[in-house]
Tab-separated table of C-alpha atoms and ligand atoms in Angstrom:
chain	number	residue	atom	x	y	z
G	468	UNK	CA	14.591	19.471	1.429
G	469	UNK	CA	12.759	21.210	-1.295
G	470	UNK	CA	9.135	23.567	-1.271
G	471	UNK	CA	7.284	23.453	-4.317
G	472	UNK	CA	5.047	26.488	-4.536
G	473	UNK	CA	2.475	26.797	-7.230
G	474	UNK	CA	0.925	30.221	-7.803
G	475	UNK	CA	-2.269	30.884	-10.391
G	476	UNK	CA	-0.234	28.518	-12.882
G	477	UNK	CA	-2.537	27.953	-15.908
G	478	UNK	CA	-1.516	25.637	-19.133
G	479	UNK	CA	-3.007	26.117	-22.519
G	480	UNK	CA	-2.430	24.211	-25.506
G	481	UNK	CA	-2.452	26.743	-28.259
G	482	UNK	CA	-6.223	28.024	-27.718
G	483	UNK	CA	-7.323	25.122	-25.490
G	484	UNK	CA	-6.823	25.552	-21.236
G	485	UNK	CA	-6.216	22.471	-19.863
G	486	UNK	CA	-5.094	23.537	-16.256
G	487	UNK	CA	-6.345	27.286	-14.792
G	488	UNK	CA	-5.735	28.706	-11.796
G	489	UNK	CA	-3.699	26.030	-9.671
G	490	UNK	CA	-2.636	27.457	-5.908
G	491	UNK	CA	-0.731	24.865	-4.014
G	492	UNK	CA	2.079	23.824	-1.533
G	493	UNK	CA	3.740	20.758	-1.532
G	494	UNK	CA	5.778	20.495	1.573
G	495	UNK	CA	9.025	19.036	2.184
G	496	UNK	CA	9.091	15.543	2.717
G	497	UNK	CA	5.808	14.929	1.649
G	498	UNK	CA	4.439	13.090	-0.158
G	499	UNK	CA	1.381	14.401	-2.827
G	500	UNK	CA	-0.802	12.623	-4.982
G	501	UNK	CA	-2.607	14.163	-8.353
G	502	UNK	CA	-5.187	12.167	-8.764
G	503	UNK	CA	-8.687	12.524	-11.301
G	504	UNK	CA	-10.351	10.769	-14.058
G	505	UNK	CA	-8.384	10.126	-17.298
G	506	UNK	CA	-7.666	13.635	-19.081
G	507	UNK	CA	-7.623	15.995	-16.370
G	508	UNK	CA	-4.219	17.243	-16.391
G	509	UNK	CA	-2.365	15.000	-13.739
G	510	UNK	CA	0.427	14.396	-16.080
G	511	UNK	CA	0.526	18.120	-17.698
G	512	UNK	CA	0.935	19.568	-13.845
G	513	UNK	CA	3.329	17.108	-13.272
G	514	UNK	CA	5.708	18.144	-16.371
G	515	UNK	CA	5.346	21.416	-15.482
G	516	UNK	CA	6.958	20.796	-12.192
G	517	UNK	CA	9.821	18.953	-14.106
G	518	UNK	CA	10.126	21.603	-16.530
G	519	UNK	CA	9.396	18.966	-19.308
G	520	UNK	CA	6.467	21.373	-19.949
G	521	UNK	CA	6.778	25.217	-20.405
G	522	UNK	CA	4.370	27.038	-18.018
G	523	UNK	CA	1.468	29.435	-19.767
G	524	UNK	CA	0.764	31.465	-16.802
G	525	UNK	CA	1.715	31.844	-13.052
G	526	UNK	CA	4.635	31.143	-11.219
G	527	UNK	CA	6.523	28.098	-9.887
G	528	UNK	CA	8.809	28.309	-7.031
G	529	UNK	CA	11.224	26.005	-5.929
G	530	UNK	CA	12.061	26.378	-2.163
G	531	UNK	CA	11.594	30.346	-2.745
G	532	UNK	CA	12.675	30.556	-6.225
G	533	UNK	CA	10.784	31.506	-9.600
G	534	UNK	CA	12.150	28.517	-11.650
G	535	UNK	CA	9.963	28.897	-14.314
G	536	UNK	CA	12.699	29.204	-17.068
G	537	UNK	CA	15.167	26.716	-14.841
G	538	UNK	CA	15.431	23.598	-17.264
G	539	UNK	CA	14.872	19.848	-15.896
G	540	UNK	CA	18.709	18.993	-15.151
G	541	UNK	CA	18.924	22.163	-13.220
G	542	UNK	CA	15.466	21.339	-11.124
G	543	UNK	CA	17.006	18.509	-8.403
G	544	UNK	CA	13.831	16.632	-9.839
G	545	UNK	CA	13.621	12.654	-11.044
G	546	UNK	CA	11.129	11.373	-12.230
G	547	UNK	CA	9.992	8.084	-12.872
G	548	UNK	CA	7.762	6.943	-15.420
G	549	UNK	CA	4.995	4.304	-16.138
G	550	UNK	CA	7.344	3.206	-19.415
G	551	UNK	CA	10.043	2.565	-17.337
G	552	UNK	CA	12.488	3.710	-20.455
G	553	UNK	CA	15.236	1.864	-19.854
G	554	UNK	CA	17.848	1.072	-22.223
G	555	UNK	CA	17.079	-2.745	-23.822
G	556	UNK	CA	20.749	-3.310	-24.696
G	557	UNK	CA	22.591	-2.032	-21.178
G	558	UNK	CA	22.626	-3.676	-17.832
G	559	UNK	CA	20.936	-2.868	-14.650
G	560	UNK	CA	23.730	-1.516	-13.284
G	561	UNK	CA	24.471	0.642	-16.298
G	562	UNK	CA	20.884	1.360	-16.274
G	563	UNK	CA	21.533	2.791	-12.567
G	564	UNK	CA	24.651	4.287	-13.380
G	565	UNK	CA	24.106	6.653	-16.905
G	566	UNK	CA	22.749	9.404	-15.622
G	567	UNK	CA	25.808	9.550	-13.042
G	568	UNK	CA	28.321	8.900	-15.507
G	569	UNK	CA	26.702	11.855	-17.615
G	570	UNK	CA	27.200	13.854	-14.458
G	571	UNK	CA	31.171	12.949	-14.529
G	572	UNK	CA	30.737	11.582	-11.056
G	573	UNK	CA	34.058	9.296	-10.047
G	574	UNK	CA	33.725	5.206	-10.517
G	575	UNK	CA	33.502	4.873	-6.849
G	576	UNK	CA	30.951	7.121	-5.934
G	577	UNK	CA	29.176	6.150	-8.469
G	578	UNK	CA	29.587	2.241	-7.423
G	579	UNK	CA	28.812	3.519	-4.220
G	580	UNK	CA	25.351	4.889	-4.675
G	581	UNK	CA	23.966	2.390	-7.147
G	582	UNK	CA	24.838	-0.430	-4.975
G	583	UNK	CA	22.854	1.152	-2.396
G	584	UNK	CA	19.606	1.957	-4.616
G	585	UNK	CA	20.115	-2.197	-5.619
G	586	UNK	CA	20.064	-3.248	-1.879
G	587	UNK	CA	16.850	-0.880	-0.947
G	588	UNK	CA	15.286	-2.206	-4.000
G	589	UNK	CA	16.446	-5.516	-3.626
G	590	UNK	CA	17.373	-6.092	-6.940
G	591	UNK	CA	21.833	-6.576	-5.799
G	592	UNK	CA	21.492	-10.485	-7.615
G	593	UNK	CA	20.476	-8.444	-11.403
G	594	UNK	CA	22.827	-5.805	-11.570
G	595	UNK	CA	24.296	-7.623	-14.448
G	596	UNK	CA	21.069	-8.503	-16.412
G	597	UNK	CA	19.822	-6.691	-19.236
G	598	UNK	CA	15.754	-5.730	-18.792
G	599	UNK	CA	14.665	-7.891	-21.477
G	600	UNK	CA	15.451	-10.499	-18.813
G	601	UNK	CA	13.666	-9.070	-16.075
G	602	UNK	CA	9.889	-9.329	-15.041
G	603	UNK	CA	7.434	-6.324	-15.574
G	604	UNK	CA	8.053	-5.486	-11.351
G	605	UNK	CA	11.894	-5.653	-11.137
G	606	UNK	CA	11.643	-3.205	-14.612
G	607	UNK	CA	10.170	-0.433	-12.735
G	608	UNK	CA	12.314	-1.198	-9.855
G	609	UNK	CA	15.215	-0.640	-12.103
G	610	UNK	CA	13.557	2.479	-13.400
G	611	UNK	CA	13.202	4.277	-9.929
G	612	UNK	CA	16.346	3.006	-8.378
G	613	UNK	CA	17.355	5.291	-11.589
G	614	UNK	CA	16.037	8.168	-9.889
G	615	UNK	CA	17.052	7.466	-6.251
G	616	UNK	CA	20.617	6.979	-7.427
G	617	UNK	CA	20.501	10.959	-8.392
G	618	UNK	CA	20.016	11.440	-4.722
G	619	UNK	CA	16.680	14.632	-5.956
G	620	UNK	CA	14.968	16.443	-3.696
G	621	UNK	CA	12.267	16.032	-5.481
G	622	UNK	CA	10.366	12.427	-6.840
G	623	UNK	CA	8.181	12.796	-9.623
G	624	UNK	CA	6.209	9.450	-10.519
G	625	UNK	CA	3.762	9.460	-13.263
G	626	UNK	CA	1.319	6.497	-12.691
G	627	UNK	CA	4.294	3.952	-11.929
G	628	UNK	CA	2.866	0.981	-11.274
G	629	UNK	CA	0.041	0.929	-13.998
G	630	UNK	CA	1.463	-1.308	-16.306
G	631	UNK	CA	1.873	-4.342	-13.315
G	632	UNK	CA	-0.415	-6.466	-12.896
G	633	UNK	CA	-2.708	-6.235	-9.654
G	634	UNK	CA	-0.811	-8.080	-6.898
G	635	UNK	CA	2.400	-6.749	-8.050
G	636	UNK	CA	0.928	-3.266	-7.459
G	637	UNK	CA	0.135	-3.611	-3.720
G	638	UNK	CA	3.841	-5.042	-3.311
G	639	UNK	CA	5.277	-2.082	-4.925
G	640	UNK	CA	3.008	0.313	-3.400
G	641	UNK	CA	4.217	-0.675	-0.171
G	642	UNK	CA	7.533	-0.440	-1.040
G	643	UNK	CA	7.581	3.224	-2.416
G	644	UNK	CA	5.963	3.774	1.036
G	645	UNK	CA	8.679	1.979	2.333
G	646	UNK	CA	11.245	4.101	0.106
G	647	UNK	CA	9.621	7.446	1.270
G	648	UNK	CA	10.034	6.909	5.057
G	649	UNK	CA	13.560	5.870	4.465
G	650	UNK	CA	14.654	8.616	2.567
G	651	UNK	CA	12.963	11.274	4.763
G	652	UNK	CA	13.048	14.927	3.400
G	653	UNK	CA	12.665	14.192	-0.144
G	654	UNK	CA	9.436	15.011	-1.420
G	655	UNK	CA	7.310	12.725	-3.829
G	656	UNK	CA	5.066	13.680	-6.254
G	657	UNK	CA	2.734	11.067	-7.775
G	658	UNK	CA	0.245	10.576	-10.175
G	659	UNK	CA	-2.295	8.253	-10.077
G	660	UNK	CA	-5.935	7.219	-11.263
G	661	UNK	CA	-6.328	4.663	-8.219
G	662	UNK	CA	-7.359	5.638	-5.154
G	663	UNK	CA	-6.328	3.167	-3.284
G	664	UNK	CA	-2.977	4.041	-4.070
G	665	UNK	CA	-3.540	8.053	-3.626
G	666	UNK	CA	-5.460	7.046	-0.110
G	667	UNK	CA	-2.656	4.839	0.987
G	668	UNK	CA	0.300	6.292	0.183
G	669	UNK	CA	-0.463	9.907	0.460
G	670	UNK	CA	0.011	12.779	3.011
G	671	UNK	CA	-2.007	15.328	0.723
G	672	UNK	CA	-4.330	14.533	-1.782
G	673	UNK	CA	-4.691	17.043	-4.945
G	674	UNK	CA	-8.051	16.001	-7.135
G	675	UNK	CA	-7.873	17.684	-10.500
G	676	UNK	CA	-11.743	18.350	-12.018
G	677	UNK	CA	-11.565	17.704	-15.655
G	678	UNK	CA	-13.379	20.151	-18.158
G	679	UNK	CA	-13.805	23.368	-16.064
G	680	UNK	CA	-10.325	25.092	-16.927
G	681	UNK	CA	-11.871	25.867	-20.576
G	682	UNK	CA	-14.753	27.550	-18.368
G	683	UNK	CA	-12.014	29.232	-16.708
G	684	UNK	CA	-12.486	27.544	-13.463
G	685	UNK	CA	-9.828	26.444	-11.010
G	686	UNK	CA	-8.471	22.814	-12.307
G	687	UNK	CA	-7.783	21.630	-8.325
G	688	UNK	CA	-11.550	20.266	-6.723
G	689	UNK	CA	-9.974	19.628	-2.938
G	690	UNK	CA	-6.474	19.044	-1.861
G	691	UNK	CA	-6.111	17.471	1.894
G	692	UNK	CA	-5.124	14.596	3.442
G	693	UNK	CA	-7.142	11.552	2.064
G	694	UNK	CA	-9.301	11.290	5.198
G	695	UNK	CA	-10.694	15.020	4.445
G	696	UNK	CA	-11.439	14.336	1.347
G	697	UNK	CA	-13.129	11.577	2.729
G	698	UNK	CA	-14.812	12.772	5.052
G	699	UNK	CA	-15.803	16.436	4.491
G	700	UNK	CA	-15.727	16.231	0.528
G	701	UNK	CA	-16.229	20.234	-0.435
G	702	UNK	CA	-18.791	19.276	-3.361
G	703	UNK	CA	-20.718	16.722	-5.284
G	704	UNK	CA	-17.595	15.938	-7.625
G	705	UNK	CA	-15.147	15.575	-4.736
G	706	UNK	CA	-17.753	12.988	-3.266
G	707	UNK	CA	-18.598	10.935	-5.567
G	708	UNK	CA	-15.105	10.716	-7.030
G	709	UNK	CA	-13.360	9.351	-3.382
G	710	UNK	CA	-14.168	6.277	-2.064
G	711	UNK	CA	-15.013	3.098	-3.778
G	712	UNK	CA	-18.010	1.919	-3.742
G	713	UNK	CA	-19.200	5.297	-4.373
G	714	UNK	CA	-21.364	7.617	-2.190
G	715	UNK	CA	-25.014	6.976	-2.740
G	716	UNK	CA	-26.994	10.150	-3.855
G	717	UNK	CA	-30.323	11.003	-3.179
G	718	UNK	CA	-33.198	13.581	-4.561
G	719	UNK	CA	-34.455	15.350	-1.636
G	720	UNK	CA	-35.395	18.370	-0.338
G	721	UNK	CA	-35.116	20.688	2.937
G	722	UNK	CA	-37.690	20.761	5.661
G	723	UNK	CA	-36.579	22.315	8.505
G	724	UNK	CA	-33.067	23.645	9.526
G	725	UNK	CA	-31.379	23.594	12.710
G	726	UNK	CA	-28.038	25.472	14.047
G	727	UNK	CA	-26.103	21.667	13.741
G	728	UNK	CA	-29.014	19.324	11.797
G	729	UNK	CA	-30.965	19.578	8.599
G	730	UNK	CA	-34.211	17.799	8.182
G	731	UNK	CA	-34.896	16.573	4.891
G	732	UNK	CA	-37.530	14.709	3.054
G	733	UNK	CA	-36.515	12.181	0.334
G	734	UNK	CA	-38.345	12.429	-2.916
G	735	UNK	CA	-40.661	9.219	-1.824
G	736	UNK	CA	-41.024	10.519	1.455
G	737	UNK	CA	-39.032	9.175	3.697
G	738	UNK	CA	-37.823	12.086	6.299
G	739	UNK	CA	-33.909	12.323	7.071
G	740	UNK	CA	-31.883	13.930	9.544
G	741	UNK	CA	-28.281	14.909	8.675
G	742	UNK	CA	-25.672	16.487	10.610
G	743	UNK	CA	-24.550	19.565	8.669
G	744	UNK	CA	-23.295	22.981	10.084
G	745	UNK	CA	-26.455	24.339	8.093
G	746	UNK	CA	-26.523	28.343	6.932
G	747	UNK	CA	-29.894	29.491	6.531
G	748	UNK	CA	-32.028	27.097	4.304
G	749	UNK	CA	-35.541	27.700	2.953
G	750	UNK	CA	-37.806	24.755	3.651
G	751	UNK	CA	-38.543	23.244	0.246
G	752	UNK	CA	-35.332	24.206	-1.147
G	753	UNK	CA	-33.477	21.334	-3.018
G	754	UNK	CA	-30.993	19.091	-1.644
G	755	UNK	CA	-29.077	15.969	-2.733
G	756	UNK	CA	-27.959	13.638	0.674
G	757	UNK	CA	-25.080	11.787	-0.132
G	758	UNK	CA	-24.306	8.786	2.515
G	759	UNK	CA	-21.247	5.749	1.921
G	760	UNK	CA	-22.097	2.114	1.233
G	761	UNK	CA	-20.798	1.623	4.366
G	762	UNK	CA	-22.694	3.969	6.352
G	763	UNK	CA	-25.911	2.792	5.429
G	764	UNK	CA	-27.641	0.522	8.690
G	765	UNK	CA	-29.091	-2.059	7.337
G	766	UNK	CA	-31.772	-4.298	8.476
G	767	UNK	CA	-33.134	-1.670	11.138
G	768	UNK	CA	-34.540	1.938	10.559
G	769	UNK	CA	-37.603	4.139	9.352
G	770	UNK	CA	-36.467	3.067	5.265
G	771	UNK	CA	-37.519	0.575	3.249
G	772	UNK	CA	-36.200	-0.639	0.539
G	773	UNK	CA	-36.531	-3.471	-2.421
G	774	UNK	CA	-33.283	-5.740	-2.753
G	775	UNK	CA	-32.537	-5.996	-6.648
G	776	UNK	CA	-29.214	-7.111	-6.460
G	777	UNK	CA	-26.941	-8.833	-4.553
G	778	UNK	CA	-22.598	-9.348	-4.502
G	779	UNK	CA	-21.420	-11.412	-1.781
G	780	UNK	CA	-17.557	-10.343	-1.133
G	781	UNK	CA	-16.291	-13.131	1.344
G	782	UNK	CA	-15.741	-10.611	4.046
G	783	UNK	CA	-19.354	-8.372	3.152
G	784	UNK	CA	-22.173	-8.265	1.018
G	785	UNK	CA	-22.660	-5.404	-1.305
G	786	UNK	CA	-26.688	-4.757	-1.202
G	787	UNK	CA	-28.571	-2.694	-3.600
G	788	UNK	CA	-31.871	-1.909	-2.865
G	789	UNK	CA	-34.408	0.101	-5.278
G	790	UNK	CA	-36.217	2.791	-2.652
G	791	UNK	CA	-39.549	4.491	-3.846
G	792	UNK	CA	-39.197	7.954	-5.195
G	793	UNK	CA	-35.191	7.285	-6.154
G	794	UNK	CA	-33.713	6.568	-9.361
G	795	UNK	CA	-30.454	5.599	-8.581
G	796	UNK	CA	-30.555	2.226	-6.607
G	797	UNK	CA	-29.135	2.374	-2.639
G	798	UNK	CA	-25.930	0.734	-2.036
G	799	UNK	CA	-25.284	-1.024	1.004
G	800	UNK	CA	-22.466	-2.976	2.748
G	801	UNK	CA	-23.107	-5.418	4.911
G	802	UNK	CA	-24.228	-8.810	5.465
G	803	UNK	CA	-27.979	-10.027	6.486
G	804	UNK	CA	-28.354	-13.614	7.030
G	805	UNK	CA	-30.545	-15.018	4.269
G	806	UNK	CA	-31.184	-12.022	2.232
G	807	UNK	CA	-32.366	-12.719	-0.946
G	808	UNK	CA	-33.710	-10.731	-4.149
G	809	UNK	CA	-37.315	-9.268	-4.157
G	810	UNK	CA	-36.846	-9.117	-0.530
G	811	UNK	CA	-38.659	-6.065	1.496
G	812	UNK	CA	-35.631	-4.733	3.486
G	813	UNK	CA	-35.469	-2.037	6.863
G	814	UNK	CA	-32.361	0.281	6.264
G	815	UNK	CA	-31.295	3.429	8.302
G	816	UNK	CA	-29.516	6.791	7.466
G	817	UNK	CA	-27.293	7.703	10.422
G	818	UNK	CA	-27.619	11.379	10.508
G	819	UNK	CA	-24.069	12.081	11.622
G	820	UNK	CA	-22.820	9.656	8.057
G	821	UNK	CA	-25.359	11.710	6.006
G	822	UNK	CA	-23.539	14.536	3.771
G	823	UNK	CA	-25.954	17.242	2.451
G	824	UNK	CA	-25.294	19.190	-1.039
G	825	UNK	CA	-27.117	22.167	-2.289
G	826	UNK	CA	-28.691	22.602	-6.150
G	827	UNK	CA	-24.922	24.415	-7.201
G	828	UNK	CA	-23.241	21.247	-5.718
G	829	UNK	CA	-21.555	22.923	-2.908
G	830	UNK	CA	-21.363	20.897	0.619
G	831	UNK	CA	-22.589	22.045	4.186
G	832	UNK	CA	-19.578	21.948	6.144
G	833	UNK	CA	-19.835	18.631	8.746
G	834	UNK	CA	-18.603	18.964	11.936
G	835	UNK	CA	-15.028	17.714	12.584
G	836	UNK	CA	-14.863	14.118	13.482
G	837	UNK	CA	-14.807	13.054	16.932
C	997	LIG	P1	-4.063	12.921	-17.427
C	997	LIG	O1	-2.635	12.629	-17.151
C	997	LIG	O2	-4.817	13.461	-16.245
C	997	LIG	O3	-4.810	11.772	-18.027
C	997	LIG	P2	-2.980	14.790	-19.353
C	997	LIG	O4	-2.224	15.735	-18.496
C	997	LIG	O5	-2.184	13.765	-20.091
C	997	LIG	O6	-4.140	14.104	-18.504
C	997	LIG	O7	-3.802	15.617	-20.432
C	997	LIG	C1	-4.670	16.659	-20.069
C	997	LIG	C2	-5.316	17.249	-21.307
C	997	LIG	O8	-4.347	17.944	-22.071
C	997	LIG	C3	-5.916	16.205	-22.225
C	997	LIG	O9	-7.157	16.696	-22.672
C	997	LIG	C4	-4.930	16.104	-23.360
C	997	LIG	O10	-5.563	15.771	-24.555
C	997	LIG	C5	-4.346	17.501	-23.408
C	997	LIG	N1	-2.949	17.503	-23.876
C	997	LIG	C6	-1.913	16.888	-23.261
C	997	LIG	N2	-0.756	17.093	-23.943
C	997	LIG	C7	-1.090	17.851	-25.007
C	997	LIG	C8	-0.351	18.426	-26.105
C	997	LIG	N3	0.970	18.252	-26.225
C	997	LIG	N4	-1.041	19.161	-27.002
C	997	LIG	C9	-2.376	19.348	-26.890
C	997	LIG	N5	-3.121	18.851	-25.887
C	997	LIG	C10	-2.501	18.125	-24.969
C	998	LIG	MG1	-1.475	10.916	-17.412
């Protein structure tokens, strides 16, 4: 069992900040994903919990501890990363076994512990192949049972499964799930750029906010479970960055406020109601209203809008309709029997799906979910 602390670290390149100000816990057991666009430092924070990285400012505690200085061997960390890095010209089961046989452990432990990684992995038929023969998959199965043979308290993937091709992904996503219930109080740590993977597999979610270190802002946007973020995204950034398709914006501004319910007009008139624990608004003052694809009613409702494209899915229809007054068309799932382009289409806003940002980008708070 291991706590990972993070107090006001910062990392700078020379003159450049690329992570300020980052406050967070990761639990035992759990399992946290860093997730942002390309460039925002997922990897960096992730070294510097390693040690792979040297720390500019703040602290880093491991279950109590300052381990700042503390060097990687001496961290109970693995990680795992999306180059695999095995060696070409050893076998699986030397793969499995070097880092143990560095360690001085005895034959039979060691035998011990890498047949189990090969069974969990299910790769016990290719301990004796070399990588070259193995596909892209069974690789980077090879490459964590690596780190689960080390028996860490800690599990540091760096974008793991990025370099498999999409089916393969799911597979293996479900089986690092699988690997973190199994082994239950070691914590993973795991970088990503899909959010399907950081909504699926993870307990928190940490999104990093490229750019604003240099302006000497904190790097972390929101950390929570994935249905928080989801649900009660803290600002602009946070919403339009989770959930896929993203949240529709639109230019609006306030008309009236109430203690749980803002009224808003669109810019093109339509009026909307949201349900926002609202502070004291002025009327007039300007808002964007952010709602889901899939929140959107269509077909019924005081809207109107122009279809201009159309994506049938199989299962939905993704529906984008131009509205008057909005630049940015209106995205919304669902399927209307016969819909076609140019056609004059009914939509609703639910008020309770509506999410309501000020000018700085800030959200009003929603009320829990029910
Ligand atoms: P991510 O993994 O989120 O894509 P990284 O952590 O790899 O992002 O990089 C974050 C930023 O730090 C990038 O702008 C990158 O150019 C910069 N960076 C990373 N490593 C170094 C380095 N050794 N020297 C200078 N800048 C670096
Ligand atoms: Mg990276």
């Amino acid at each position: 069992m291991s706590r990972i602390e993070l107090r006001n670290v910062g990392k700078r390149y020379g003159d450049v900040a690329v992570l300020h100000d980052i406050n967070l816990v990761i639990e035992p057991g759990e399992f946290c994903v860093f997730i942002g666009p390309s460039g925002c430092g997922k990897s960096t924070l992730l070294r510097l919990v390693a040690g792979l990285e040297e720390i500019s400012t703040g602290e880093l505690r491991i279950d109590g501890r300052v381990v700042n200085d503390l060097p990687p061997a001496q961290r109970n960390v693995a990680m795992v990363f999306q180059s695999y890095a095995l060696y070409p010209h050893m076998s699986v089961y030397e793969n499995m076994a070097f880092g143990l046989r560095h360690q001085k452990l005895p034959d039979d432990e060691i035998d011990r512990r890498v047949q189990a990684a090969a069974k969990s992995l299910h790769l016990d038929g290719l301990l004796e192949r070399k990588p070259k023969a193995l596909s892209g998959g069974q690789r980077q199965r090879v490459a964590i049972g690596r780190a689960i043979v080390r028996n860490p308290k800690v599990f540091l993937f760096d974008e793991p499964l990025s370099n498999l091709d999409a089916g393969l992904r799911i597979k293996t996503r479900v089986e690092i799930a699988r690997l973190h219930r199994e082994m239950g109080s070691a914590s993973m740590v795991y970088v990503t750029h899909d959010q399907v993977e950081a909504m699926t597999l993870a307990d928190k979610i940490v999104l990093l906010r490229p750019d604003i270190a240099a302006r000497g802002l904190p790097s972390i946007a929101q950390v929570g479970h994935p249905l928080q973020l989801y649900h009660h995204p803290r600002n602009l950034f946070v919403a339009s960055f989770i959930g896929s398709p993203a949240m529709n914006f639109l230019r609006g501004s306030a008309v009236a406020c109430e203690p749980q319910c803002v009224r808003a007009r669109l810019a093109g008139g339509l009026e909307v109601q949201a349900q926002v624990l609202a502070p004291a608004l002025q009327a007039g003052e300007e808002l964007t209203l952010g709602i889901r694809p899939e929140h959107v009613l269509l077909g019924s409702g005081p809207g109107q809008g122009v279809v201009s494209h159309l994506e049938h899915l199989g299962e939905t229809s993704q529906v984008y309709l131009q509205v008057a007054g909005q630049e940015a068309m209106l995205l919304a799932k669902g399927a209307l029997p016969g819909l076609k382009l140019g056609d004059r289409v009914p939509f609703g806003l639910p008020p309770e799906q509506v999410h309501v940002f000020r000018a700085d980008g800030q959200a009003l708070p929603r009320p829990a979910q029910a």
